[in-house]
Amino acid sequence: MGYESVLCVKPEVNVYRIPPRASNRAIRAADWKLDAPDWTGRMRVTARGKVAYVKLEDKISGELFAQAPVEEYPGIAVETVSDSSRYFVLRIQDDNGRSAFIGIGFGDRGDAFDFNVALQDHFKWVKQENELSKQAQAPDTTPKLDLGFKEGQTITLNIGQSKKKERSRPQSSGGIGLLPPPPGGKLAPPPSSRSTNHNTQPPAGGSDTGR
């Protein structure tokens, strides 16, 4: 719960006081005093759980100047401006929950890009974690139905059909092949051979006794 990971560190960022915003007007960095920043220091983007923190710190001592807790991005805690990719609006908060809006800017577009991607990647991870937790809460419906079909109907039906096919084939072929030969081949020849032997013997004996 208390572990804090570092998502991004930039050695220099400028802070600007910004005029009150008009609700119907886009935020423009050109309205700030870009040539005279009100503070310059280091930025660290960290994460504790699902919340990211944009921390503005002194370059040398590391003392915290201000921080902005970020619970979603894009969102009210970190906003882009309409006229540049190097400037953002932060909603900073103190320990008492009081908030204020300030402008921040990077001298290099690459630093601004890294800051943007660090927040985007963190909240992609948050989204995936939320989806996984939702799936884990109700995973019981589909898996149980699948297991029931696998254990019951399909396996028993396949086994029964294969056994019936294997048994029916040898019985039919064996019955047809074995029955016809015996009466035609084995039983008929013996009586014919015996009858011929009886017919040949009497004439031979008759001739001897016929004198």
PDB file of C-alpha atoms in Angstrom:
ATOM      1  CA  MET A   1       0.000   0.000   0.000  1.00  0.00           C
ATOM      2  CA  GLY A   2       2.739   2.505   0.952  1.00  0.00           C
ATOM      3  CA  TYR A   3       5.236   1.565  -1.778  1.00  0.00           C
ATOM      4  CA  GLU A   4       5.999   4.425  -4.148  1.00  0.00           C
ATOM      5  CA  SER A   5       7.487   3.822  -7.582  1.00  0.00           C
ATOM      6  CA  VAL A   6       9.156   6.467  -9.746  1.00  0.00           C
ATOM      7  CA  LEU A   7       7.659   6.829 -13.224  1.00  0.00           C
ATOM      8  CA  CYS A   8       9.639   9.768 -14.573  1.00  0.00           C
ATOM      9  CA  VAL A   9      12.255  12.320 -13.462  1.00  0.00           C
ATOM     10  CA  LYS A  10      13.034  15.589 -15.266  1.00  0.00           C
ATOM     11  CA  PRO A  11      15.873  17.764 -13.964  1.00  0.00           C
ATOM     12  CA  GLU A  12      14.320  21.087 -14.935  1.00  0.00           C
ATOM     13  CA  VAL A  13      10.773  22.393 -15.183  1.00  0.00           C
ATOM     14  CA  ASN A  14       9.440  25.941 -15.043  1.00  0.00           C
ATOM     15  CA  VAL A  15       6.401  26.979 -13.006  1.00  0.00           C
ATOM     16  CA  TYR A  16       4.118  29.891 -13.901  1.00  0.00           C
ATOM     17  CA  ARG A  17       1.289  31.687 -12.204  1.00  0.00           C
ATOM     18  CA  ILE A  18      -1.642  31.575 -14.577  1.00  0.00           C
ATOM     19  CA  PRO A  19      -4.581  33.987 -14.922  1.00  0.00           C
ATOM     20  CA  PRO A  20      -8.075  32.853 -13.961  1.00  0.00           C
ATOM     21  CA  ARG A  21      -9.496  30.695 -16.694  1.00  0.00           C
ATOM     22  CA  ALA A  22     -12.602  31.505 -18.691  1.00  0.00           C
ATOM     23  CA  SER A  23     -14.914  28.520 -18.776  1.00  0.00           C
ATOM     24  CA  ASN A  24     -15.611  28.728 -22.503  1.00  0.00           C
ATOM     25  CA  ARG A  25     -12.044  29.442 -23.590  1.00  0.00           C
ATOM     26  CA  ALA A  26      -9.196  27.011 -24.267  1.00  0.00           C
ATOM     27  CA  ILE A  27      -6.077  27.316 -22.112  1.00  0.00           C
ATOM     28  CA  ARG A  28      -3.202  29.032 -23.924  1.00  0.00           C
ATOM     29  CA  ALA A  29       0.399  29.172 -22.745  1.00  0.00           C
ATOM     30  CA  ALA A  30       0.804  32.429 -24.665  1.00  0.00           C
ATOM     31  CA  ASP A  31      -1.262  34.108 -21.918  1.00  0.00           C
ATOM     32  CA  TRP A  32       1.442  33.293 -19.346  1.00  0.00           C
ATOM     33  CA  LYS A  33       4.693  35.204 -18.757  1.00  0.00           C
ATOM     34  CA  LEU A  34       6.833  32.531 -20.382  1.00  0.00           C
ATOM     35  CA  ASP A  35      10.005  34.647 -20.298  1.00  0.00           C
ATOM     36  CA  ALA A  36       9.761  35.054 -16.512  1.00  0.00           C
ATOM     37  CA  PRO A  37       8.913  31.793 -14.735  1.00  0.00           C
ATOM     38  CA  ASP A  38       7.939  32.115 -11.058  1.00  0.00           C
ATOM     39  CA  TRP A  39       9.914  29.011 -10.014  1.00  0.00           C
ATOM     40  CA  THR A  40      12.322  26.526 -11.573  1.00  0.00           C
ATOM     41  CA  GLY A  41      13.144  23.123 -10.159  1.00  0.00           C
ATOM     42  CA  ARG A  42      13.049  19.367 -10.627  1.00  0.00           C
ATOM     43  CA  MET A  43      10.027  17.209 -11.430  1.00  0.00           C
ATOM     44  CA  ARG A  44       9.434  13.662 -10.223  1.00  0.00           C
ATOM     45  CA  VAL A  45       6.390  11.640 -11.297  1.00  0.00           C
ATOM     46  CA  THR A  46       5.673   8.820  -8.851  1.00  0.00           C
ATOM     47  CA  ALA A  47       2.890   6.300  -8.279  1.00  0.00           C
ATOM     48  CA  ARG A  48       1.460   4.866  -5.096  1.00  0.00           C
ATOM     49  CA  GLY A  49      -1.099   2.239  -5.947  1.00  0.00           C
ATOM     50  CA  LYS A  50      -3.347   3.567  -8.697  1.00  0.00           C
ATOM     51  CA  VAL A  51      -2.719   7.268  -7.961  1.00  0.00           C
ATOM     52  CA  ALA A  52       0.115   9.157  -9.658  1.00  0.00           C
ATOM     53  CA  TYR A  53       1.807  12.190  -8.123  1.00  0.00           C
ATOM     54  CA  VAL A  54       3.514  15.031  -9.980  1.00  0.00           C
ATOM     55  CA  LYS A  55       6.056  16.424  -7.506  1.00  0.00           C
ATOM     56  CA  LEU A  56       7.937  19.684  -7.941  1.00  0.00           C
ATOM     57  CA  GLU A  57      11.123  19.668  -5.855  1.00  0.00           C
ATOM     58  CA  ASP A  58      14.137  21.855  -5.230  1.00  0.00           C
ATOM     59  CA  LYS A  59      16.997  20.852  -7.523  1.00  0.00           C
ATOM     60  CA  ILE A  60      19.623  20.767  -4.759  1.00  0.00           C
ATOM     61  CA  SER A  61      17.900  19.967  -1.486  1.00  0.00           C
ATOM     62  CA  GLY A  62      15.012  17.895  -2.900  1.00  0.00           C
ATOM     63  CA  GLU A  63      12.560  19.837  -0.722  1.00  0.00           C
ATOM     64  CA  LEU A  64       8.982  19.552  -1.957  1.00  0.00           C
ATOM     65  CA  PHE A  65       7.661  22.770  -3.507  1.00  0.00           C
ATOM     66  CA  ALA A  66       4.235  21.465  -4.588  1.00  0.00           C
ATOM     67  CA  GLN A  67       2.573  18.253  -5.731  1.00  0.00           C
ATOM     68  CA  ALA A  68      -0.448  17.290  -7.794  1.00  0.00           C
ATOM     69  CA  PRO A  69      -2.226  13.982  -7.084  1.00  0.00           C
ATOM     70  CA  VAL A  70      -3.497  12.509 -10.365  1.00  0.00           C
ATOM     71  CA  GLU A  71      -6.322   9.943 -10.290  1.00  0.00           C
ATOM     72  CA  GLU A  72      -7.004   9.925 -14.036  1.00  0.00           C
ATOM     73  CA  TYR A  73      -5.340  11.193 -17.184  1.00  0.00           C
ATOM     74  CA  PRO A  74      -6.412  13.097 -19.157  1.00  0.00           C
ATOM     75  CA  GLY A  75      -8.308  14.839 -16.371  1.00  0.00           C
ATOM     76  CA  ILE A  76      -8.591  17.971 -14.296  1.00  0.00           C
ATOM     77  CA  ALA A  77      -5.355  17.314 -12.371  1.00  0.00           C
ATOM     78  CA  VAL A  78      -3.172  17.554 -15.519  1.00  0.00           C
ATOM     79  CA  GLU A  79      -4.376  19.404 -18.613  1.00  0.00           C
ATOM     80  CA  THR A  80      -2.676  20.236 -21.876  1.00  0.00           C
ATOM     81  CA  VAL A  81      -2.749  23.693 -23.410  1.00  0.00           C
ATOM     82  CA  SER A  82      -4.107  24.439 -26.864  1.00  0.00           C
ATOM     83  CA  ASP A  83      -1.099  26.229 -28.354  1.00  0.00           C
ATOM     84  CA  SER A  84       1.941  24.115 -27.337  1.00  0.00           C
ATOM     85  CA  SER A  85       2.935  20.558 -26.450  1.00  0.00           C
ATOM     86  CA  ARG A  86       5.568  21.720 -23.916  1.00  0.00           C
ATOM     87  CA  TYR A  87       3.183  23.303 -21.393  1.00  0.00           C
ATOM     88  CA  PHE A  88       0.597  21.878 -19.013  1.00  0.00           C
ATOM     89  CA  VAL A  89      -1.735  23.037 -16.251  1.00  0.00           C
ATOM     90  CA  LEU A  90      -1.417  21.279 -12.873  1.00  0.00           C
ATOM     91  CA  ARG A  91      -3.917  21.266 -10.051  1.00  0.00           C
ATOM     92  CA  ILE A  92      -1.694  21.193  -6.982  1.00  0.00           C
ATOM     93  CA  GLN A  93      -2.990  20.285  -3.523  1.00  0.00           C
ATOM     94  CA  ASP A  94      -1.615  20.718  -0.020  1.00  0.00           C
ATOM     95  CA  ASP A  95      -2.046  18.392   2.959  1.00  0.00           C
ATOM     96  CA  ASN A  96      -5.239  20.179   3.973  1.00  0.00           C
ATOM     97  CA  GLY A  97      -6.901  19.516   0.612  1.00  0.00           C
ATOM     98  CA  ARG A  98      -6.670  23.084  -0.656  1.00  0.00           C
ATOM     99  CA  SER A  99      -5.973  23.262  -4.395  1.00  0.00           C
ATOM    100  CA  ALA A 100      -4.700  25.772  -6.919  1.00  0.00           C
ATOM    101  CA  PHE A 101      -3.884  25.748 -10.625  1.00  0.00           C
ATOM    102  CA  ILE A 102      -0.393  26.511 -11.903  1.00  0.00           C
ATOM    103  CA  GLY A 103       1.296  26.286 -15.265  1.00  0.00           C
ATOM    104  CA  ILE A 104       4.398  24.186 -15.919  1.00  0.00           C
ATOM    105  CA  GLY A 105       6.632  24.091 -18.970  1.00  0.00           C
ATOM    106  CA  PHE A 106       9.630  22.166 -20.310  1.00  0.00           C
ATOM    107  CA  GLY A 107      12.455  23.645 -22.330  1.00  0.00           C
ATOM    108  CA  ASP A 108      12.690  20.472 -24.443  1.00  0.00           C
ATOM    109  CA  ARG A 109       9.833  18.801 -26.288  1.00  0.00           C
ATOM    110  CA  GLY A 110      11.339  15.406 -25.494  1.00  0.00           C
ATOM    111  CA  ASP A 111      10.930  16.061 -21.753  1.00  0.00           C
ATOM    112  CA  ALA A 112       7.297  17.024 -22.281  1.00  0.00           C
ATOM    113  CA  PHE A 113       6.762  13.866 -24.338  1.00  0.00           C
ATOM    114  CA  ASP A 114       8.284  11.670 -21.616  1.00  0.00           C
ATOM    115  CA  PHE A 115       6.070  13.296 -18.981  1.00  0.00           C
ATOM    116  CA  ASN A 116       2.976  12.704 -21.092  1.00  0.00           C
ATOM    117  CA  VAL A 117       3.846   9.062 -21.848  1.00  0.00           C
ATOM    118  CA  ALA A 118       4.666   8.286 -18.200  1.00  0.00           C
ATOM    119  CA  LEU A 119       1.162   9.318 -17.148  1.00  0.00           C
ATOM    120  CA  GLN A 120      -0.482   7.548 -20.094  1.00  0.00           C
ATOM    121  CA  ASP A 121       1.325   4.260 -19.381  1.00  0.00           C
ATOM    122  CA  HIS A 122       0.455   4.371 -15.697  1.00  0.00           C
ATOM    123  CA  PHE A 123      -3.254   4.832 -16.339  1.00  0.00           C
ATOM    124  CA  LYS A 124      -3.254   2.131 -19.025  1.00  0.00           C
ATOM    125  CA  TRP A 125      -2.010  -0.189 -16.300  1.00  0.00           C
ATOM    126  CA  VAL A 126      -4.721   1.108 -13.936  1.00  0.00           C
ATOM    127  CA  LYS A 127      -7.374   0.365 -16.568  1.00  0.00           C
ATOM    128  CA  GLN A 128      -6.087  -3.189 -17.054  1.00  0.00           C
ATOM    129  CA  GLU A 129      -6.044  -3.777 -13.308  1.00  0.00           C
ATOM    130  CA  ASN A 130      -9.640  -2.590 -13.029  1.00  0.00           C
ATOM    131  CA  GLU A 131     -10.743  -4.910 -15.836  1.00  0.00           C
ATOM    132  CA  LEU A 132      -8.961  -7.891 -14.274  1.00  0.00           C
ATOM    133  CA  SER A 133     -10.530  -7.219 -10.894  1.00  0.00           C
ATOM    134  CA  LYS A 134     -13.983  -7.089 -12.488  1.00  0.00           C
ATOM    135  CA  GLN A 135     -13.401 -10.422 -14.223  1.00  0.00           C
ATOM    136  CA  ALA A 136     -12.146 -11.992 -11.002  1.00  0.00           C
ATOM    137  CA  GLN A 137     -15.295 -11.026  -9.132  1.00  0.00           C
ATOM    138  CA  ALA A 138     -17.639 -13.073 -11.343  1.00  0.00           C
ATOM    139  CA  PRO A 139     -15.754 -15.834 -13.176  1.00  0.00           C
ATOM    140  CA  ASP A 140     -17.994 -18.739 -12.113  1.00  0.00           C
ATOM    141  CA  THR A 141     -20.693 -18.845 -14.811  1.00  0.00           C
ATOM    142  CA  THR A 142     -18.982 -19.882 -18.034  1.00  0.00           C
ATOM    143  CA  PRO A 143     -16.223 -22.185 -16.742  1.00  0.00           C
ATOM    144  CA  LYS A 144     -18.672 -24.377 -14.810  1.00  0.00           C
ATOM    145  CA  LEU A 145     -20.857 -24.896 -17.874  1.00  0.00           C
ATOM    146  CA  ASP A 146     -17.866 -25.851 -20.007  1.00  0.00           C
ATOM    147  CA  LEU A 147     -16.600 -28.373 -17.484  1.00  0.00           C
ATOM    148  CA  GLY A 148     -20.054 -29.964 -17.215  1.00  0.00           C
ATOM    149  CA  PHE A 149     -20.230 -30.633 -20.940  1.00  0.00           C
ATOM    150  CA  LYS A 150     -16.715 -32.028 -21.078  1.00  0.00           C
ATOM    151  CA  GLU A 151     -17.212 -34.483 -18.240  1.00  0.00           C
ATOM    152  CA  GLY A 152     -20.664 -35.660 -19.233  1.00  0.00           C
ATOM    153  CA  GLN A 153     -22.211 -35.832 -22.649  1.00  0.00           C
ATOM    154  CA  THR A 154     -19.506 -35.602 -25.272  1.00  0.00           C
ATOM    155  CA  ILE A 155     -17.063 -38.162 -23.885  1.00  0.00           C
ATOM    156  CA  THR A 156     -19.640 -40.880 -23.132  1.00  0.00           C
ATOM    157  CA  LEU A 157     -21.368 -40.534 -26.491  1.00  0.00           C
ATOM    158  CA  ASN A 158     -18.128 -40.820 -28.453  1.00  0.00           C
ATOM    159  CA  ILE A 159     -17.008 -43.934 -26.588  1.00  0.00           C
ATOM    160  CA  GLY A 160     -20.381 -45.660 -27.027  1.00  0.00           C
ATOM    161  CA  GLN A 161     -20.493 -45.049 -30.759  1.00  0.00           C
ATOM    162  CA  SER A 162     -16.996 -46.357 -31.370  1.00  0.00           C
ATOM    163  CA  LYS A 163     -17.676 -49.586 -29.464  1.00  0.00           C
ATOM    164  CA  LYS A 164     -20.905 -50.261 -31.349  1.00  0.00           C
ATOM    165  CA  LYS A 165     -19.217 -49.817 -34.716  1.00  0.00           C
ATOM    166  CA  GLU A 166     -16.317 -52.097 -33.815  1.00  0.00           C
ATOM    167  CA  ARG A 167     -18.577 -54.908 -32.552  1.00  0.00           C
ATOM    168  CA  SER A 168     -21.076 -54.858 -35.407  1.00  0.00           C
ATOM    169  CA  ARG A 169     -18.530 -55.218 -38.204  1.00  0.00           C
ATOM    170  CA  PRO A 170     -16.768 -58.475 -37.218  1.00  0.00           C
ATOM    171  CA  GLN A 171     -20.013 -60.304 -36.335  1.00  0.00           C
ATOM    172  CA  SER A 172     -21.636 -59.639 -39.682  1.00  0.00           C
ATOM    173  CA  SER A 173     -18.577 -60.540 -41.730  1.00  0.00           C
ATOM    174  CA  GLY A 174     -17.843 -63.672 -39.686  1.00  0.00           C
ATOM    175  CA  GLY A 175     -21.388 -65.016 -39.976  1.00  0.00           C
ATOM    176  CA  ILE A 176     -21.540 -64.646 -43.728  1.00  0.00           C
ATOM    177  CA  GLY A 177     -18.078 -66.090 -44.381  1.00  0.00           C
ATOM    178  CA  LEU A 178     -18.168 -69.176 -42.152  1.00  0.00           C
ATOM    179  CA  LEU A 179     -21.624 -70.708 -42.655  1.00  0.00           C
ATOM    180  CA  PRO A 180     -21.751 -71.576 -46.410  1.00  0.00           C
ATOM    181  CA  PRO A 181     -18.529 -73.584 -46.813  1.00  0.00           C
ATOM    182  CA  PRO A 182     -19.184 -76.453 -44.379  1.00  0.00           C
ATOM    183  CA  PRO A 183     -22.346 -77.934 -45.980  1.00  0.00           C
ATOM    184  CA  GLY A 184     -20.984 -77.653 -49.515  1.00  0.00           C
ATOM    185  CA  GLY A 185     -17.386 -78.704 -48.964  1.00  0.00           C
ATOM    186  CA  LYS A 186     -17.119 -80.955 -45.926  1.00  0.00           C
ATOM    187  CA  LEU A 187     -20.416 -82.879 -45.592  1.00  0.00           C
ATOM    188  CA  ALA A 188     -21.055 -83.684 -49.251  1.00  0.00           C
ATOM    189  CA  PRO A 189     -17.785 -85.441 -50.211  1.00  0.00           C
ATOM    190  CA  PRO A 190     -17.708 -88.099 -47.475  1.00  0.00           C
ATOM    191  CA  PRO A 191     -21.044 -89.765 -48.357  1.00  0.00           C
ATOM    192  CA  SER A 192     -20.180 -89.794 -52.057  1.00  0.00           C
ATOM    193  CA  SER A 193     -16.859 -91.493 -51.388  1.00  0.00           C
ATOM    194  CA  ARG A 194     -18.428 -94.044 -49.104  1.00  0.00           C
ATOM    195  CA  SER A 195     -21.211 -94.858 -51.621  1.00  0.00           C
ATOM    196  CA  THR A 196     -18.707 -95.463 -54.385  1.00  0.00           C
ATOM    197  CA  ASN A 197     -16.779 -97.821 -52.149  1.00  0.00           C
ATOM    198  CA  HIS A 198     -19.946 -99.829 -51.371  1.00  0.00           C
ATOM    199  CA  ASN A 199     -20.907-100.003 -55.049  1.00  0.00           C
ATOM    200  CA  THR A 200     -17.529-101.314 -56.221  1.00  0.00           C
ATOM    201  CA  GLN A 201     -17.217-103.977 -53.543  1.00  0.00           C
ATOM    202  CA  PRO A 202     -20.345-106.071 -54.320  1.00  0.00           C
ATOM    203  CA  PRO A 203     -19.560-106.692 -57.987  1.00  0.00           C
ATOM    204  CA  ALA A 204     -16.044-107.819 -57.054  1.00  0.00           C
ATOM    205  CA  GLY A 205     -17.414-110.209 -54.428  1.00  0.00           C
ATOM    206  CA  GLY A 206     -20.180-111.318 -56.763  1.00  0.00           C
ATOM    207  CA  SER A 207     -17.756-112.304 -59.432  1.00  0.00           C
ATOM    208  CA  ASP A 208     -15.798-114.407 -56.965  1.00  0.00           C
ATOM    209  CA  THR A 209     -18.888-116.094 -55.614  1.00  0.00           C
ATOM    210  CA  GLY A 210     -20.436-116.378 -59.023  1.00  0.00           C
ATOM    211  CA  ARG A 211     -18.033-119.063 -59.720  1.00  0.00           C
TER     212      ARG A 211
END
